[in-house]
Amino acid sequence: MADRSSSSMGFYCWNSLFYWLCLTSILFLLSSFFVLRSTGRPQFVFRPSSDANIVSDNINSGGGAAVFCEKFIAERGVSKQVLKVFMYDLPPEFHFGLLDWKPEGSNVWPDIRTKVPNYPGGLNLQHSIEYWLTLDILFSEYSGSSNSRVAVRVRNSSEADVIFVPFFSSLSYNRFSRLRKQERSSLDKLTQDKLVQYLEAQEEWKRSGGVDHIIMAHHPNSLLYARNQLWPAMYILSDFGRYPPNIANVQKDIIAPYRHVIKSYVNDTSTYDSRPILLFFQGAIYRKDGGVIRQELFYLLKDERDVHFTFGSIQRGGVNNATQGMHSSKFCLNIAGDTPSSNRLFDAIASHCVPVIISDEIELPYEDIIDYSEFCIFVRTSDATKEKFLMNLIRGISKEEWTRMWRKLQEVENYFEFRYPSRDDDAVQMIWKSIAHKVPAVKLKLNRNRRYVRTSNVSVDREPPAFMVPHSFW
């Protein structure tokens, strides 16, 4: 009984002690609260600054956060983060020398402040991204600290985000890939061989293994001989149709738009009813590889009402005919050819003609930024070749839906315009932005590769075995 009595007493004592401890803590917290209120606001309480009030006023007035941020940066002199590009001073034979530009003295580059070398017209233009990007980097040295710049040239490669290789590979292929009399190798192949030798001798290439290098190969057949040797670099391509996935892929490389060949539809006031052609295609019909679909569609659609499906080329006014046809059409077919992509998609965008894409393996520029389904119709090849499937799909799109896509085409067309000097969010700047998106992955790869750099060159004296092994043992 004595044990039970003492146990009960201990229990009640502990309960009382716990009760008084809780009461004391509550009273202390309440007194602290009233003391703080009586002595003014503590320093750790957030006070809206004048800048915060400005932000709130601007956003609430309808300007929008993004608009205000740009205005704030411009007014306060805070420069936007730009891509820092180190460009090799390659000899002119790799770039503007291919345009018949002659250097003066020891100059490697033309003085673009006085005269810009012309790029050849016709179909050469569709793969001319090498020309526009190189001009833009050269111009960055003369344009000052403009807030519109996305990429700037730096002279110290250790400060650069990427290393730019200004080889006009598409132009080299278009002009010099054919063998001339008594030649064993084309000039294009010889130039690629020289490029590989040049790059492998550079400290920048040795330091990174080429991972942070940018090489342009927009024409599907360009860089044909060097691509397997320079594959660690980031390629700028039109598609992956002629590349194995271990050489080029969407994780490592960039897909860039073609430069459209037909004329842009300036001041377009057309309507659904004012465009008499329902579906338009003009181009090569008989193709190899994945382009066999063109022939199948030709026989399916050639007799359809309001459909223009015919052979065409740039000769004999072909560009003007295509321009007029696309500007007069509601929908424009973009069908896989020898490779998954073609210039026809970007001609359609420039014409505000809703693209109908039939190419299962196509990759599209800036698709991490742009939702192409808002202004394009995608059709699987297996569906497009079914009787009446394509025409039922196109005829089932309402006037209102077409008009919405037509308006969206006008909103996005600037993303596909190549200009010099470049302008906000044109094709040149969008390509630089696509490269900038890859930079964190490039840096991650480089940093991981440097983990054991200190131990890779350490020499170790091999200890003799604990016991001697007879020579005849093995």
Short mmCIF file of C-alpha atoms in Angstrom, two decimals:
data_model
loop_
_atom_site.label_atom_id
_atom_site.label_comp_id
_atom_site.label_asym_id
_atom_site.label_seq_id
_atom_site.Cartn_x
_atom_site.Cartn_y
_atom_site.Cartn_z
CA MET A 1 0.00 0.00 0.00
CA ALA A 2 2.86 2.35 0.83
CA ASP A 3 4.33 1.72 -2.64
CA ARG A 4 1.03 2.47 -4.36
CA SER A 5 0.58 5.63 -2.32
CA SER A 6 4.04 6.96 -3.15
CA SER A 7 3.56 6.12 -6.82
CA SER A 8 0.31 8.12 -6.93
CA MET A 9 1.94 11.05 -5.20
CA GLY A 10 4.76 11.09 -7.78
CA PHE A 11 2.27 11.00 -10.63
CA TYR A 12 0.33 14.01 -9.32
CA CYS A 13 3.54 15.93 -8.69
CA TRP A 14 4.70 15.44 -12.25
CA ASN A 15 1.30 16.48 -13.59
CA SER A 16 1.36 19.67 -11.54
CA LEU A 17 4.88 20.48 -12.63
CA PHE A 18 4.00 19.99 -16.30
CA TYR A 19 0.89 22.20 -15.90
CA TRP A 20 2.86 25.09 -14.34
CA LEU A 21 5.57 24.81 -16.99
CA CYS A 22 3.04 25.13 -19.83
CA LEU A 23 1.29 28.07 -18.12
CA THR A 24 4.59 29.90 -17.59
CA SER A 25 5.59 29.42 -21.27
CA ILE A 26 2.27 30.78 -22.53
CA LEU A 27 2.48 33.85 -20.26
CA PHE A 28 6.05 34.51 -21.44
CA LEU A 29 5.08 34.36 -25.13
CA LEU A 30 2.11 36.69 -24.59
CA SER A 31 4.19 39.24 -22.73
CA SER A 32 6.88 39.16 -25.43
CA PHE A 33 4.25 39.79 -28.10
CA PHE A 34 2.84 42.86 -26.31
CA VAL A 35 6.31 44.26 -25.61
CA LEU A 36 7.28 43.97 -29.29
CA ARG A 37 4.10 45.72 -30.39
CA SER A 38 4.70 48.58 -27.98
CA THR A 39 8.29 49.18 -29.13
CA GLY A 40 7.56 49.34 -32.89
CA ARG A 41 8.24 46.92 -35.76
CA PRO A 42 11.26 44.65 -35.43
CA GLN A 43 13.90 44.70 -38.11
CA PHE A 44 13.10 41.23 -39.38
CA VAL A 45 9.54 42.16 -40.36
CA PHE A 46 9.26 42.78 -44.14
CA ARG A 47 8.80 46.42 -45.10
CA PRO A 48 7.81 47.15 -48.69
CA SER A 49 10.57 49.24 -50.25
CA SER A 50 10.01 51.97 -52.78
CA ASP A 51 11.14 49.57 -55.51
CA ALA A 52 8.59 47.00 -54.38
CA ASN A 53 5.86 49.66 -54.51
CA ILE A 54 6.96 50.54 -58.05
CA VAL A 55 6.75 46.87 -59.07
CA SER A 56 3.30 46.51 -57.54
CA ASP A 57 2.00 49.71 -59.13
CA ASN A 58 3.30 48.78 -62.60
CA ILE A 59 1.98 45.22 -62.55
CA ASN A 60 -1.40 46.23 -61.12
CA SER A 61 -1.75 48.96 -63.74
CA GLY A 62 -1.82 46.27 -66.45
CA GLY A 63 1.76 46.51 -67.69
CA GLY A 64 2.49 42.91 -66.75
CA ALA A 65 5.44 41.49 -64.86
CA ALA A 66 7.48 40.62 -67.95
CA VAL A 67 7.03 44.07 -69.49
CA PHE A 68 7.93 45.78 -66.24
CA CYS A 69 11.05 43.65 -65.70
CA GLU A 70 12.41 44.66 -69.10
CA LYS A 71 11.65 48.32 -68.36
CA PHE A 72 13.22 48.06 -64.90
CA ILE A 73 16.40 46.49 -66.31
CA ALA A 74 16.70 49.20 -68.96
CA GLU A 75 16.17 52.06 -66.48
CA ARG A 76 18.50 50.75 -63.77
CA GLY A 77 21.26 49.90 -66.25
CA VAL A 78 21.24 46.21 -65.34
CA SER A 79 22.39 44.23 -68.37
CA LYS A 80 20.60 41.03 -69.35
CA GLN A 81 22.63 37.86 -69.20
CA VAL A 82 24.06 37.10 -72.62
CA LEU A 83 25.73 34.08 -74.16
CA LYS A 84 29.49 34.58 -74.22
CA VAL A 85 30.95 33.19 -77.43
CA PHE A 86 34.60 32.65 -78.29
CA MET A 87 35.01 32.44 -82.08
CA TYR A 88 38.05 30.94 -83.75
CA ASP A 89 39.84 33.19 -86.22
CA LEU A 90 39.72 30.55 -88.90
CA PRO A 91 41.42 31.38 -92.23
CA PRO A 92 39.03 32.89 -94.82
CA GLU A 93 38.99 29.67 -96.87
CA PHE A 94 36.60 28.28 -94.23
CA HIS A 95 34.08 31.12 -94.31
CA PHE A 96 33.90 34.36 -96.30
CA GLY A 97 36.58 33.18 -98.71
CA LEU A 98 33.96 30.69 -99.95
CA LEU A 99 31.98 33.77 -101.02
CA ASP A 100 34.97 34.98 -103.08
CA TRP A 101 35.86 37.61 -100.49
CA LYS A 102 39.53 38.54 -100.63
CA PRO A 103 41.24 39.51 -97.35
CA GLU A 104 43.36 42.62 -97.14
CA GLY A 105 46.74 42.07 -95.55
CA SER A 106 46.55 39.84 -92.49
CA ASN A 107 42.85 40.43 -91.88
CA VAL A 108 40.85 37.27 -91.38
CA TRP A 109 37.43 38.94 -91.36
CA PRO A 110 35.77 41.50 -93.63
CA ASP A 111 35.11 44.94 -92.20
CA ILE A 112 31.34 44.58 -91.96
CA ARG A 113 31.00 48.24 -91.00
CA THR A 114 31.82 49.20 -94.59
CA LYS A 115 30.70 46.23 -96.71
CA VAL A 116 29.09 42.86 -96.01
CA PRO A 117 29.91 40.09 -98.52
CA ASN A 118 26.82 38.86 -100.35
CA TYR A 119 25.53 35.32 -99.94
CA PRO A 120 24.42 33.51 -103.13
CA GLY A 121 20.67 33.36 -103.77
CA GLY A 122 18.36 30.58 -104.88
CA LEU A 123 18.27 27.38 -102.85
CA ASN A 124 21.63 28.24 -101.28
CA LEU A 125 19.76 30.64 -99.01
CA GLN A 126 17.73 27.96 -97.23
CA HIS A 127 20.86 26.60 -95.47
CA SER A 128 22.55 29.96 -94.86
CA ILE A 129 22.42 30.00 -91.03
CA GLU A 130 26.26 29.84 -90.90
CA TYR A 131 26.40 33.23 -92.63
CA TRP A 132 23.86 34.93 -90.34
CA LEU A 133 25.30 33.62 -87.06
CA THR A 134 28.86 34.55 -88.00
CA LEU A 135 27.80 38.06 -89.02
CA ASP A 136 25.93 38.46 -85.75
CA ILE A 137 28.96 37.53 -83.64
CA LEU A 138 31.19 39.88 -85.64
CA PHE A 139 28.64 42.67 -85.27
CA SER A 140 28.47 42.16 -81.48
CA GLU A 141 31.91 43.78 -81.21
CA TYR A 142 30.60 46.99 -82.80
CA SER A 143 27.10 47.17 -81.32
CA GLY A 144 28.14 48.21 -77.80
CA SER A 145 26.21 47.10 -74.73
CA SER A 146 22.82 46.96 -76.42
CA ASN A 147 20.10 45.39 -74.28
CA SER A 148 18.83 43.52 -77.36
CA ARG A 149 21.99 41.44 -77.71
CA VAL A 150 21.64 37.73 -76.96
CA ALA A 151 25.20 36.63 -77.78
CA VAL A 152 28.49 38.53 -77.67
CA ARG A 153 31.99 37.69 -78.75
CA VAL A 154 34.67 37.34 -76.09
CA ARG A 155 38.39 37.20 -76.86
CA ASN A 156 39.39 35.02 -73.93
CA SER A 157 38.17 31.45 -74.42
CA SER A 158 38.28 30.74 -70.67
CA GLU A 159 35.49 33.33 -70.21
CA ALA A 160 33.29 31.82 -72.91
CA ASP A 161 30.16 29.71 -72.51
CA VAL A 162 30.69 28.11 -75.92
CA ILE A 163 33.35 27.95 -78.66
CA PHE A 164 32.04 28.87 -82.11
CA VAL A 165 33.51 27.29 -85.26
CA PRO A 166 32.76 29.62 -88.24
CA PHE A 167 32.92 27.02 -91.01
CA PHE A 168 30.40 27.61 -93.82
CA SER A 169 29.87 23.89 -94.29
CA SER A 170 26.61 24.09 -96.27
CA LEU A 171 28.07 26.58 -98.72
CA SER A 172 31.20 24.44 -99.04
CA TYR A 173 29.04 21.45 -99.92
CA ASN A 174 26.84 23.34 -102.39
CA ARG A 175 29.79 24.84 -104.24
CA PHE A 176 32.68 22.41 -103.93
CA SER A 177 31.42 18.88 -103.25
CA ARG A 178 31.64 17.75 -106.87
CA LEU A 179 34.88 16.28 -108.13
CA ARG A 180 36.63 18.30 -110.79
CA LYS A 181 38.77 16.88 -113.55
CA GLN A 182 41.88 15.06 -112.37
CA GLU A 183 40.88 15.48 -108.70
CA ARG A 184 40.92 12.56 -106.28
CA SER A 185 39.11 14.44 -103.55
CA SER A 186 36.66 17.31 -103.74
CA LEU A 187 37.62 20.71 -102.38
CA ASP A 188 34.82 20.29 -99.81
CA LYS A 189 36.41 17.10 -98.42
CA LEU A 190 39.87 18.67 -98.33
CA THR A 191 38.49 21.65 -96.43
CA GLN A 192 36.83 19.34 -93.89
CA ASP A 193 40.12 17.47 -93.41
CA LYS A 194 41.87 20.77 -92.73
CA LEU A 195 39.16 21.76 -90.26
CA VAL A 196 39.61 18.55 -88.25
CA GLN A 197 43.39 19.08 -88.14
CA TYR A 198 42.95 22.71 -87.08
CA LEU A 199 40.47 21.95 -84.28
CA GLU A 200 42.36 19.01 -82.84
CA ALA A 201 45.45 21.23 -82.54
CA GLN A 202 43.63 23.94 -80.54
CA GLU A 203 43.95 24.16 -76.76
CA GLU A 204 40.20 24.85 -76.47
CA TRP A 205 39.38 21.55 -78.19
CA LYS A 206 41.96 19.63 -76.14
CA ARG A 207 40.60 21.13 -72.91
CA SER A 208 36.99 20.07 -73.49
CA GLY A 209 37.27 17.35 -76.11
CA GLY A 210 35.02 19.53 -78.27
CA VAL A 211 31.98 19.25 -75.99
CA ASP A 212 31.54 23.04 -75.74
CA HIS A 213 32.10 23.68 -79.47
CA ILE A 214 29.38 24.82 -81.89
CA ILE A 215 29.63 23.48 -85.47
CA MET A 216 27.08 24.33 -88.17
CA ALA A 217 26.08 21.62 -90.65
CA HIS A 218 22.59 22.66 -91.74
CA HIS A 219 22.59 21.06 -95.18
CA PRO A 220 21.89 17.33 -94.69
CA ASN A 221 24.99 16.44 -96.74
CA SER A 222 27.35 19.03 -95.27
CA LEU A 223 30.25 18.00 -93.02
CA LEU A 224 29.85 14.51 -94.47
CA TYR A 225 33.46 13.42 -93.90
CA ALA A 226 34.22 15.21 -90.62
CA ARG A 227 30.99 14.62 -88.70
CA ASN A 228 32.12 11.27 -87.26
CA GLN A 229 35.34 12.85 -85.97
CA LEU A 230 33.85 16.05 -84.54
CA TRP A 231 30.73 14.47 -83.01
CA PRO A 232 31.39 15.56 -79.39
CA ALA A 233 30.60 19.12 -80.52
CA MET A 234 27.11 20.60 -80.56
CA TYR A 235 25.87 20.50 -84.16
CA ILE A 236 23.36 22.96 -85.62
CA LEU A 237 21.30 20.92 -88.09
CA SER A 238 18.09 20.98 -90.11
CA ASP A 239 17.17 17.44 -88.99
CA PHE A 240 18.71 14.13 -87.91
CA GLY A 241 17.71 12.20 -91.03
CA ARG A 242 21.26 11.37 -92.14
CA TYR A 243 22.89 11.08 -88.73
CA PRO A 244 23.09 8.00 -86.49
CA PRO A 245 21.85 8.81 -82.97
CA ASN A 246 25.30 8.37 -81.42
CA ILE A 247 26.62 11.19 -83.66
CA ALA A 248 23.70 13.64 -83.46
CA ASN A 249 20.57 13.70 -81.32
CA VAL A 250 18.05 16.08 -79.81
CA GLN A 251 19.67 16.02 -76.36
CA LYS A 252 23.06 17.23 -77.61
CA ASP A 253 22.37 19.22 -80.75
CA ILE A 254 20.27 22.11 -82.11
CA ILE A 255 17.61 22.07 -84.81
CA ALA A 256 17.53 25.39 -86.67
CA PRO A 257 14.97 26.64 -89.20
CA TYR A 258 15.57 26.93 -92.92
CA ARG A 259 15.59 30.43 -94.32
CA HIS A 260 12.39 30.65 -96.33
CA VAL A 261 12.83 31.15 -100.06
CA ILE A 262 9.44 32.59 -101.04
CA LYS A 263 8.50 36.17 -100.22
CA SER A 264 6.92 37.00 -96.86
CA TYR A 265 3.26 37.97 -96.91
CA VAL A 266 3.55 41.59 -95.76
CA ASN A 267 0.39 43.39 -94.62
CA ASP A 268 -1.67 40.23 -94.92
CA THR A 269 -5.38 41.10 -94.76
CA SER A 270 -6.59 37.88 -96.35
CA THR A 271 -9.43 35.81 -94.91
CA TYR A 272 -10.52 32.20 -95.06
CA ASP A 273 -12.89 33.00 -97.93
CA SER A 274 -10.39 35.14 -99.87
CA ARG A 275 -7.92 32.23 -100.20
CA PRO A 276 -9.45 30.07 -102.96
CA ILE A 277 -7.08 27.05 -102.74
CA LEU A 278 -7.87 24.64 -99.91
CA LEU A 279 -4.64 22.59 -99.94
CA PHE A 280 -1.35 23.45 -101.70
CA PHE A 281 1.79 21.53 -102.61
CA GLN A 282 4.36 22.38 -105.25
CA GLY A 283 7.73 20.65 -105.36
CA ALA A 284 9.54 17.42 -106.17
CA ILE A 285 7.09 14.50 -106.11
CA TYR A 286 9.29 11.48 -106.73
CA ARG A 287 11.73 11.17 -103.83
CA LYS A 288 13.70 8.36 -102.20
CA ASP A 289 13.78 7.12 -98.60
CA GLY A 290 10.93 8.58 -96.52
CA GLY A 291 9.87 10.82 -99.41
CA VAL A 292 7.98 8.00 -101.14
CA ILE A 293 4.93 9.33 -99.28
CA ARG A 294 4.84 12.28 -101.70
CA GLN A 295 4.13 9.98 -104.62
CA GLU A 296 1.37 8.16 -102.73
CA LEU A 297 -0.30 11.43 -101.76
CA PHE A 298 -0.06 12.76 -105.28
CA TYR A 299 -2.20 9.91 -106.62
CA LEU A 300 -4.63 10.27 -103.72
CA LEU A 301 -5.11 14.05 -104.05
CA LYS A 302 -4.48 15.01 -107.68
CA ASP A 303 -8.18 14.93 -108.63
CA GLU A 304 -9.55 16.49 -105.43
CA ARG A 305 -11.51 19.71 -105.71
CA ASP A 306 -9.70 22.89 -104.52
CA VAL A 307 -6.36 21.04 -104.19
CA HIS A 308 -3.18 22.20 -105.96
CA PHE A 309 -0.67 19.32 -106.00
CA THR A 310 1.92 19.63 -108.73
CA PHE A 311 5.61 19.34 -109.57
CA GLY A 312 7.64 22.54 -109.20
CA SER A 313 11.19 23.87 -108.94
CA ILE A 314 12.90 27.25 -108.64
CA GLN A 315 13.52 27.40 -112.41
CA ARG A 316 11.31 29.36 -114.79
CA GLY A 317 9.64 31.52 -112.18
CA GLY A 318 9.07 28.67 -109.74
CA VAL A 319 9.62 30.83 -106.65
CA ASN A 320 7.14 33.47 -107.80
CA ASN A 321 4.56 30.79 -108.66
CA ALA A 322 5.00 29.16 -105.26
CA THR A 323 4.70 32.53 -103.53
CA GLN A 324 1.46 33.32 -105.29
CA GLY A 325 0.11 29.81 -104.68
CA MET A 326 0.91 29.75 -100.95
CA HIS A 327 -0.45 33.25 -100.41
CA SER A 328 -3.70 32.06 -102.01
CA SER A 329 -4.03 28.84 -99.99
CA LYS A 330 -5.63 27.99 -96.67
CA PHE A 331 -3.43 24.95 -95.94
CA CYS A 332 0.03 24.03 -97.23
CA LEU A 333 1.43 20.50 -97.23
CA ASN A 334 4.84 19.86 -95.69
CA ILE A 335 5.66 16.25 -96.61
CA ALA A 336 8.83 14.33 -95.78
CA GLY A 337 11.32 14.25 -98.63
CA ASP A 338 14.74 12.64 -98.78
CA THR A 339 15.04 13.75 -95.14
CA PRO A 340 12.34 14.45 -92.52
CA SER A 341 12.46 18.25 -92.94
CA SER A 342 12.10 20.65 -95.84
CA ASN A 343 12.06 24.37 -96.45
CA ARG A 344 8.37 24.16 -97.34
CA LEU A 345 7.32 24.44 -93.68
CA PHE A 346 9.01 27.81 -93.31
CA ASP A 347 7.71 29.01 -96.67
CA ALA A 348 4.21 28.19 -95.37
CA ILE A 349 4.80 30.11 -92.13
CA ALA A 350 6.01 33.15 -94.09
CA SER A 351 2.84 32.88 -96.23
CA HIS A 352 0.50 32.51 -93.22
CA CYS A 353 -0.69 29.30 -94.87
CA VAL A 354 -1.50 26.75 -92.14
CA PRO A 355 1.12 23.97 -92.45
CA VAL A 356 -0.04 20.36 -92.68
CA ILE A 357 2.98 18.32 -91.55
CA ILE A 358 3.25 14.72 -92.72
CA SER A 359 6.67 13.62 -91.50
CA ASP A 360 6.84 11.18 -88.60
CA GLU A 361 10.54 11.73 -87.84
CA ILE A 362 10.60 15.52 -88.07
CA GLU A 363 12.25 17.61 -85.34
CA LEU A 364 11.27 21.27 -85.07
CA PRO A 365 13.21 24.40 -84.06
CA TYR A 366 12.66 25.84 -80.56
CA GLU A 367 9.96 23.30 -79.73
CA ASP A 368 10.78 23.78 -76.04
CA ILE A 369 9.45 27.35 -76.48
CA ILE A 370 6.85 27.06 -79.24
CA ASP A 371 3.76 24.85 -79.33
CA TYR A 372 3.49 24.06 -83.05
CA SER A 373 0.08 22.45 -82.61
CA GLU A 374 -1.35 25.96 -82.19
CA PHE A 375 -0.69 26.79 -85.85
CA CYS A 376 0.13 23.47 -87.58
CA ILE A 377 -1.80 20.30 -88.38
CA PHE A 378 0.17 17.07 -87.73
CA VAL A 379 -0.84 13.90 -89.56
CA ARG A 380 0.80 10.50 -89.19
CA THR A 381 2.01 8.98 -92.45
CA SER A 382 -0.06 5.85 -91.84
CA ASP A 383 -3.22 7.99 -91.56
CA ALA A 384 -2.42 10.33 -94.44
CA THR A 385 -2.28 7.46 -96.94
CA LYS A 386 -5.75 6.20 -96.02
CA GLU A 387 -8.43 6.92 -98.59
CA LYS A 388 -10.17 10.27 -97.89
CA PHE A 389 -8.61 10.60 -94.41
CA LEU A 390 -6.59 13.74 -95.14
CA MET A 391 -9.33 15.54 -97.06
CA ASN A 392 -11.96 14.74 -94.42
CA LEU A 393 -9.61 16.13 -91.75
CA ILE A 394 -8.88 19.36 -93.65
CA ARG A 395 -12.48 19.98 -94.71
CA GLY A 396 -13.57 19.41 -91.11
CA ILE A 397 -11.57 22.39 -89.79
CA SER A 398 -13.91 25.31 -89.26
CA LYS A 399 -13.41 28.83 -90.51
CA GLU A 400 -13.01 30.05 -86.91
CA GLU A 401 -10.32 27.48 -86.10
CA TRP A 402 -8.42 28.29 -89.30
CA THR A 403 -8.57 32.02 -88.50
CA ARG A 404 -7.15 31.38 -85.03
CA MET A 405 -4.21 29.46 -86.52
CA TRP A 406 -3.75 32.11 -89.22
CA ARG A 407 -3.42 34.80 -86.51
CA LYS A 408 -0.97 32.64 -84.57
CA LEU A 409 1.21 32.27 -87.68
CA GLN A 410 1.55 36.04 -87.82
CA GLU A 411 2.55 36.09 -84.16
CA VAL A 412 5.34 33.52 -84.56
CA GLU A 413 6.69 34.32 -88.03
CA ASN A 414 9.36 36.64 -86.60
CA TYR A 415 11.01 33.61 -84.95
CA PHE A 416 11.90 32.31 -88.41
CA GLU A 417 13.21 35.49 -90.04
CA PHE A 418 16.98 35.75 -90.55
CA ARG A 419 18.23 39.34 -90.38
CA TYR A 420 21.42 41.33 -90.20
CA PRO A 421 21.70 43.04 -87.82
CA SER A 422 19.59 40.66 -85.78
CA ARG A 423 16.47 41.89 -84.00
CA ASP A 424 14.60 40.82 -80.89
CA ASP A 425 13.54 37.17 -81.09
CA ASP A 426 14.28 36.72 -84.79
CA ALA A 427 15.75 33.44 -86.08
CA VAL A 428 19.34 34.45 -85.29
CA GLN A 429 18.58 35.32 -81.68
CA MET A 430 16.33 32.30 -81.20
CA ILE A 431 19.15 29.99 -82.31
CA TRP A 432 21.51 31.63 -79.81
CA LYS A 433 18.87 31.15 -77.12
CA SER A 434 18.54 27.48 -78.05
CA ILE A 435 22.30 27.13 -77.66
CA ALA A 436 22.16 28.92 -74.30
CA HIS A 437 19.57 26.38 -73.10
CA LYS A 438 22.13 23.62 -73.74
CA VAL A 439 24.96 25.34 -71.86
CA PRO A 440 24.08 23.99 -68.36
CA ALA A 441 24.17 20.41 -69.70
CA VAL A 442 27.50 21.13 -71.41
CA LYS A 443 28.97 22.56 -68.19
CA LEU A 444 27.68 19.60 -66.20
CA LYS A 445 29.38 17.18 -68.57
CA LEU A 446 32.66 19.11 -68.49
CA ASN A 447 32.65 19.37 -64.70
CA ARG A 448 31.96 15.67 -64.28
CA ASN A 449 34.81 14.86 -66.65
CA ARG A 450 37.17 16.93 -64.47
CA ARG A 451 36.51 14.95 -61.28
CA TYR A 452 39.69 12.87 -61.43
CA VAL A 453 41.92 15.25 -63.38
CA ARG A 454 44.38 15.47 -60.47
CA THR A 455 44.80 11.72 -60.18
CA SER A 456 44.91 10.82 -63.86
CA ASN A 457 48.57 11.79 -64.28
CA VAL A 458 49.90 10.50 -60.99
CA SER A 459 52.63 7.90 -61.48
CA VAL A 460 52.64 4.97 -59.08
CA ASP A 461 55.61 2.75 -58.33
CA ARG A 462 54.35 -0.78 -58.55
CA GLU A 463 55.25 -2.85 -55.49
CA PRO A 464 56.82 -6.24 -56.09
CA PRO A 465 54.59 -9.20 -55.37
CA ALA A 466 54.71 -10.68 -51.88
CA PHE A 467 56.22 -13.80 -53.29
CA MET A 468 58.17 -14.47 -56.45
CA VAL A 469 56.25 -16.06 -59.26
CA PRO A 470 58.21 -18.39 -61.55
CA HIS A 471 58.37 -17.21 -65.18
CA SER A 472 56.88 -20.49 -66.30
CA PHE A 473 53.92 -20.14 -63.91
CA TRP A 474 51.55 -18.56 -66.45
#
